[in-house]
CSV table of C-alpha atoms and ligand atoms in Angstrom, one decimal:
chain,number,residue,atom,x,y,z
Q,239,UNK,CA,95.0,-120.3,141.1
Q,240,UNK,CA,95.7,-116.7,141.2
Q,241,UNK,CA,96.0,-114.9,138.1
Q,242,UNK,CA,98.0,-110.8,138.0
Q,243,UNK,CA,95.5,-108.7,137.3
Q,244,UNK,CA,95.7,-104.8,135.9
Q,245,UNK,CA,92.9,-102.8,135.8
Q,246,UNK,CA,92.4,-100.1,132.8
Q,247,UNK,CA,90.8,-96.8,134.2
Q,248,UNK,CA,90.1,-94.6,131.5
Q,249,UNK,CA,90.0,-91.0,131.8
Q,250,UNK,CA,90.6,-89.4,128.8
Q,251,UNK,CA,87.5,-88.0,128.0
Q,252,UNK,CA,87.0,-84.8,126.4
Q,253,UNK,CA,83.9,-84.0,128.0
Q,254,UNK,CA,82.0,-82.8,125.3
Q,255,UNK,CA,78.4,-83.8,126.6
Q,256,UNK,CA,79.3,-82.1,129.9
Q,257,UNK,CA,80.6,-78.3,128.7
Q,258,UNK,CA,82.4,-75.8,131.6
Q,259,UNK,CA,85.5,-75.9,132.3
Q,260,UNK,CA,86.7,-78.6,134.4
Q,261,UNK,CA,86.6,-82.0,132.6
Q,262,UNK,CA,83.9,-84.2,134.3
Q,263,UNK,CA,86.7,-86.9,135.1
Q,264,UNK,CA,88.4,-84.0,137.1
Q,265,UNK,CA,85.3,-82.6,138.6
Q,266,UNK,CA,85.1,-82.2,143.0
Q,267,UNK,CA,82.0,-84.0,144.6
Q,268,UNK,CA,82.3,-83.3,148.7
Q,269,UNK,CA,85.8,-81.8,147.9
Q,270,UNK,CA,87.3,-84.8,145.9
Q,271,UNK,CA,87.7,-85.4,141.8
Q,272,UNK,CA,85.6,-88.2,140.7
Q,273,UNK,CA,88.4,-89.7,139.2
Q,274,UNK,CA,89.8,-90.0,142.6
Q,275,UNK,CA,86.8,-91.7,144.3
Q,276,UNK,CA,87.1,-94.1,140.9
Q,277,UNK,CA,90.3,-95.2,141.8
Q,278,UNK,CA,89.8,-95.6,145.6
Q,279,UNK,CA,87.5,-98.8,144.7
Q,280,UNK,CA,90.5,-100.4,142.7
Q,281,UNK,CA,92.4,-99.7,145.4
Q,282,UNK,CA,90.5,-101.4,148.1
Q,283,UNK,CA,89.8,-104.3,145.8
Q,284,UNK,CA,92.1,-107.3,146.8
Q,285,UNK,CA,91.7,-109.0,143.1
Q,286,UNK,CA,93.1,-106.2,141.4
Q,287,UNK,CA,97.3,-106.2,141.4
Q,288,UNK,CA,98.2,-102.6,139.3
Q,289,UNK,CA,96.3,-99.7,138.1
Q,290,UNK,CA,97.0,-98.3,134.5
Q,291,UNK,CA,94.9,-94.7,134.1
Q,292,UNK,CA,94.7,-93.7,130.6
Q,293,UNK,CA,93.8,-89.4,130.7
Q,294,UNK,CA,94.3,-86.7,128.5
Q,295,UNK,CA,98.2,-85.3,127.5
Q,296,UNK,CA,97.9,-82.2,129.6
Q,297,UNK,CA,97.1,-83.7,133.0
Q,298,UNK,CA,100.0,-86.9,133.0
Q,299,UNK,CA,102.2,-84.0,134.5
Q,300,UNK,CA,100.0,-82.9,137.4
Q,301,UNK,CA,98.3,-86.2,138.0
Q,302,UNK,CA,102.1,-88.0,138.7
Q,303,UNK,CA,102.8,-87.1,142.3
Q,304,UNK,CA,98.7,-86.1,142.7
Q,305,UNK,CA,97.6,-89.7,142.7
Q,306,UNK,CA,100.0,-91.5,145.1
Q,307,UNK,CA,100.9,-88.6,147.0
Q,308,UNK,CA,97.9,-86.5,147.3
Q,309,UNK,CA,95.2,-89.5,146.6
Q,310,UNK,CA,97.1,-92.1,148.4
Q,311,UNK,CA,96.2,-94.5,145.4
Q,312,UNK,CA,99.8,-97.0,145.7
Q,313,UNK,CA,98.5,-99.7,142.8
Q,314,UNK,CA,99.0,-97.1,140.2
Q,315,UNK,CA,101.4,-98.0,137.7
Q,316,UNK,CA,101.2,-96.5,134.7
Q,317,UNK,CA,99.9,-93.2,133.7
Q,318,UNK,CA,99.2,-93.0,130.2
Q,319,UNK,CA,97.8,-90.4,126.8
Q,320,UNK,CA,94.6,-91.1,125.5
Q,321,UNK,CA,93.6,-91.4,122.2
Q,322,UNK,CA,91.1,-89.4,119.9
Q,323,UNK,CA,88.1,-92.2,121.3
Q,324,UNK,CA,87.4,-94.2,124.1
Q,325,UNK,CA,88.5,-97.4,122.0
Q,326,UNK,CA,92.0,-95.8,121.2
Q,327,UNK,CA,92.7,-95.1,124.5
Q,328,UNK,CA,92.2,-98.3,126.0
Q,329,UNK,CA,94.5,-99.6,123.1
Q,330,UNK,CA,96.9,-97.5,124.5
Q,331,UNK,CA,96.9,-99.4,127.4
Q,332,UNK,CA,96.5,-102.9,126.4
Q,333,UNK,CA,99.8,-102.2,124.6
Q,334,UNK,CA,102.3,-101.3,127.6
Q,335,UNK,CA,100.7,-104.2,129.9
Q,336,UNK,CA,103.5,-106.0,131.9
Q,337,UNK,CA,103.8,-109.4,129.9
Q,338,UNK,CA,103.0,-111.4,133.1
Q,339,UNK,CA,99.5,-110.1,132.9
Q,340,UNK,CA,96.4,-112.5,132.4
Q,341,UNK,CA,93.4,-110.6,133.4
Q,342,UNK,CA,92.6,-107.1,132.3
Q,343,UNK,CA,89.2,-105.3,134.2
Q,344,UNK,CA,88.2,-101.9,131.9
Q,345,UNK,CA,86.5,-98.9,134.2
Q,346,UNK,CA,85.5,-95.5,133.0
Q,347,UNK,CA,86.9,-93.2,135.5
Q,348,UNK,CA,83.6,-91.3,135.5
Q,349,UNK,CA,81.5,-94.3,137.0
Q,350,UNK,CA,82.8,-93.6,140.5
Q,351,UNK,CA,80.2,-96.1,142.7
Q,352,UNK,CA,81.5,-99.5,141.7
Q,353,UNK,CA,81.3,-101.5,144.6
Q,354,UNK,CA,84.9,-103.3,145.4
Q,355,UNK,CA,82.7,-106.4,145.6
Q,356,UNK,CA,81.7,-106.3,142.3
Q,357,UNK,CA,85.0,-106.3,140.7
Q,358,UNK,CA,86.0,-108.6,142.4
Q,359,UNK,CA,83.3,-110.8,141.3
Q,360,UNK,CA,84.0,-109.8,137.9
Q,361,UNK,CA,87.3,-110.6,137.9
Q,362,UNK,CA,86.3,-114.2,139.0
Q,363,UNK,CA,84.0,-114.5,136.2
Q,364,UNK,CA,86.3,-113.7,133.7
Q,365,UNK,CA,88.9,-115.8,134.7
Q,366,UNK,CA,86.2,-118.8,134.5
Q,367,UNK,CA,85.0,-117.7,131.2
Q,368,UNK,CA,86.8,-115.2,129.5
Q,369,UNK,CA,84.8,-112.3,129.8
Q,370,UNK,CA,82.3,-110.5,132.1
Q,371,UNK,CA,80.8,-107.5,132.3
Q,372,UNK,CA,78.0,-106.1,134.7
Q,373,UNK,CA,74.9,-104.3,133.8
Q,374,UNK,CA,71.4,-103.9,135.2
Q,375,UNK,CA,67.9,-103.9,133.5
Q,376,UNK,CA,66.4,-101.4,131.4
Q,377,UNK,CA,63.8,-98.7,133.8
Q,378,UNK,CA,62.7,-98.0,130.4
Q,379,UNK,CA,60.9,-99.3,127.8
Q,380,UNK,CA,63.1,-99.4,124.8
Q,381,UNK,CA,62.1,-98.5,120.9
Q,382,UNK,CA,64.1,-99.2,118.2
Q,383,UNK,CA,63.3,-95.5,116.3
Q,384,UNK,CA,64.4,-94.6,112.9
Q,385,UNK,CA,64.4,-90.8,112.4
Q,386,UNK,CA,61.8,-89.8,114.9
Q,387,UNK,CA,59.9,-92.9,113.8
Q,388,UNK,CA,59.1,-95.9,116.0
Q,389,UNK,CA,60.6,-99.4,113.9
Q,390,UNK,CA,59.6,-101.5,117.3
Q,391,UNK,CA,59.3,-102.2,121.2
Q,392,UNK,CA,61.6,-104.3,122.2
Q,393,UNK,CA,60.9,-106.9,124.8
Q,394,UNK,CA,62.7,-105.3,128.2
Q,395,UNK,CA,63.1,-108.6,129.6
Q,396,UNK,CA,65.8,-109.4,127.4
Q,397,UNK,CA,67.7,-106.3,127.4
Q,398,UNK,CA,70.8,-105.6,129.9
Q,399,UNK,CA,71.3,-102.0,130.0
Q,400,UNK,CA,75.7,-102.3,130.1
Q,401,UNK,CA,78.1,-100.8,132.3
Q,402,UNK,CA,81.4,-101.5,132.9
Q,403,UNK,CA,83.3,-102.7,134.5
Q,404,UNK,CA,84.3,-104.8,132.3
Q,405,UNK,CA,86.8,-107.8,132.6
Q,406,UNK,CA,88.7,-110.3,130.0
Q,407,UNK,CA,91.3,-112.2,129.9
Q,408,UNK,CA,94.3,-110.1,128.7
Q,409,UNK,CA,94.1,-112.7,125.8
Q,410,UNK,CA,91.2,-112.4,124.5
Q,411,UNK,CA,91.0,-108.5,124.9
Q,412,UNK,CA,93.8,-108.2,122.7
Q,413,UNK,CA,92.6,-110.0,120.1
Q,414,UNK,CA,89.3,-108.2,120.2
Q,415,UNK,CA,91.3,-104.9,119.8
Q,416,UNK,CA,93.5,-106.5,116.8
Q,417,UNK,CA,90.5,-107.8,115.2
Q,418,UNK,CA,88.7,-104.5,115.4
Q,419,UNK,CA,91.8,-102.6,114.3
Q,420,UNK,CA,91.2,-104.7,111.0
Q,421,UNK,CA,87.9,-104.6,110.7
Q,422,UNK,CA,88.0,-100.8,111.3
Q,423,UNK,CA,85.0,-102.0,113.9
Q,424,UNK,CA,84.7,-99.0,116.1
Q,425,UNK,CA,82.7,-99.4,119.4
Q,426,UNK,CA,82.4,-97.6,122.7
Q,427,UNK,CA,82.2,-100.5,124.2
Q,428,UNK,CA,85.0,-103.2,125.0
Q,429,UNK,CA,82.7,-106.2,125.3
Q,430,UNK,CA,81.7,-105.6,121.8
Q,431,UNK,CA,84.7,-106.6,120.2
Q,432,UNK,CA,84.8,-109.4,122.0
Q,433,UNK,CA,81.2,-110.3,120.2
Q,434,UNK,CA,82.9,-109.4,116.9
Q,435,UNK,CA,85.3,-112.6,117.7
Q,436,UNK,CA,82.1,-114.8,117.8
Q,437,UNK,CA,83.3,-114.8,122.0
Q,438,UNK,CA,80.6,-115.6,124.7
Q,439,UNK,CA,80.6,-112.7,127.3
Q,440,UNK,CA,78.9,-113.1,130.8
Q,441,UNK,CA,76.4,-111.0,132.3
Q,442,UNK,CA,76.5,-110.0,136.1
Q,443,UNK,CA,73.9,-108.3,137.5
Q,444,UNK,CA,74.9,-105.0,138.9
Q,445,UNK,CA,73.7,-101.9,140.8
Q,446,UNK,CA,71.9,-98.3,139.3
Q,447,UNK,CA,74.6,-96.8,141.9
Q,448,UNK,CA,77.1,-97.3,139.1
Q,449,UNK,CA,75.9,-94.9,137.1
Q,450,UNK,CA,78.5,-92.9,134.8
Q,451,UNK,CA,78.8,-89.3,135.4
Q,452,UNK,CA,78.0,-87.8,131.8
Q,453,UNK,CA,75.8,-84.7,131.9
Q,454,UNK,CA,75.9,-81.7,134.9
Q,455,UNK,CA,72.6,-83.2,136.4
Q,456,UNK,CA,74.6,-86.1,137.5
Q,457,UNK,CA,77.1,-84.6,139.5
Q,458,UNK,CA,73.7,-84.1,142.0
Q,459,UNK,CA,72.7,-87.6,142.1
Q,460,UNK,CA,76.4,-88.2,142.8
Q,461,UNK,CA,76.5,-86.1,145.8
Q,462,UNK,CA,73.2,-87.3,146.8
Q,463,UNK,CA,74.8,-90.6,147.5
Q,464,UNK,CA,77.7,-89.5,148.6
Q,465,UNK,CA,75.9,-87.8,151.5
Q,466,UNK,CA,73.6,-90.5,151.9
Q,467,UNK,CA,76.7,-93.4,152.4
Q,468,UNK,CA,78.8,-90.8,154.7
Q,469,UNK,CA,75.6,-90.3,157.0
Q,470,UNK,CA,74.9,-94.5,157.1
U,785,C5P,O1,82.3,-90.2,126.7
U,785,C5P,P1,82.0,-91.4,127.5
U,785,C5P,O2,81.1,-91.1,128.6
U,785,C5P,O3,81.5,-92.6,126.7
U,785,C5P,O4,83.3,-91.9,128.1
U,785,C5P,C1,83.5,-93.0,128.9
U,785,C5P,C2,84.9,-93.0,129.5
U,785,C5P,O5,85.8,-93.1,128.5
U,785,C5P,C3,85.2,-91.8,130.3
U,785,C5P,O6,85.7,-92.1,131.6
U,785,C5P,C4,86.1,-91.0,129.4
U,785,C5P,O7,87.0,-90.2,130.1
U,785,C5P,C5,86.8,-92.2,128.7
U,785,C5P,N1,87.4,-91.7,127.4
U,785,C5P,C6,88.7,-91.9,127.1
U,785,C5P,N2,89.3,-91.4,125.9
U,785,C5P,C7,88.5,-90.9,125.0
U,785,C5P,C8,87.1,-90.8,125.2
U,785,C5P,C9,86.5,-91.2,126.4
U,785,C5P,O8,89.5,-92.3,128.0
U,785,C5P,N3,89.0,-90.4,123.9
């Protein structure tokens, strides 16, 4: 059974962490924003029917003819404002989905690696049981610290270090988002909410590839594998 799928790609993103000029969802690797290189996976991904990208005010007006002209990203539907946080602006989505939609898949724009493979998978996942997300283990051991101080090691064998994307039935999401909106439970992440509804969510394991772009240092690694896949 096939189910319509729209994928969320949010984009809205101060980038606060990153400073300069350019925001680091606009920023050129090889010549290209990452934003761009986000979108080309959605693209080539069969599962996914539409695009929604949620980014900041200012850029809907540039971005309109950019992404299907310039881009040559067709499954872009929507362009929408982000909110103040990550979690507002994927609200901001979930609300002008087409009403035929059963699966949503949630993407920061600034994790520009996902394999087309991998959504795909994801998508399958969350169709068979509600929700999936893919992440990869800790390098690192983890401490729980409180001010400086170390509370505990925790065991790294049972800790998934998240990433997204991440994929729900559209059901389920929007439930998650209306029972946080109550709760005033605030998370930058979407599976989350989905645990604050008591809902199981399935774990895929994933690739370090996917990193997200979040600090200037990773705009090298970025490059690094771009030039490392373009000389395969
Ligand atoms: O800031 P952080 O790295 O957690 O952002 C993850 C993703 O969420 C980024 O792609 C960013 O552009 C997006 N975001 C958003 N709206 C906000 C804040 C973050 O779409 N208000």
């Amino acid at each position: 059974m096939s189910h319509k799928v729209t994928a969320i790609i949010v984009a809205a993103g101060s980038g606060k962490r990153f400073g300069g000029q350019v925001k680091k969802q606009f920023m050129e690797i090889n010549g290209k924003p990452v934003l761009r290189y986000t979108l080309e996976r959605f693209q080539t991904c069969d599962k996914i029917d539409d695009i929604s990208v949620v980014v900041p005010q200012e850029s809907i007006q540039w971005l309109t003819p950019e992404i299907p002209d310039r881009w040559g990203i067709s499954k872009v539907k929507n362009i929408i404002s982000g909110g103040t946080d990550r979690q507002d602006s994927v609200w901001a989505a979930l609300k002008e989905l087409d009403d035929d939609v059963e699966i949503v898949a949630v993407h920061d724009g600034v994790r520009p690696f996902i394999a087309s493979a991998m959504i795909a998978k994801l998508v399958d996942a969350a169709g068979k049981y509600g929700a999936a997300l893919v992440g990869v283990k800790p390098k690192d051991t983890i401490k729980l610290t409180r001010e400086a101080v170390v509370i505990e090691t925790l065991d790294r064998r049972s800790l998934v270090s998240v990433q997204t994307p991440q994929v729900f039935t559209r059901e389920l999401l929007v439930k998650a988002y209306q029972k946080a909106r109550l709760d005033e439970y605030k998370s930058t992440d979407d599976s989350a909410l989905v645990e604050n509804l008591g809902e199981k969510v399935v774990v895929l394991e994933g690739s370090y590839q996917n990193i997200k772009i979040t600090s200037p240092e990773d705009i090298l690694i970025a490059e690094a594998f771009l030039n490392r896949n373009a000389n395969k």
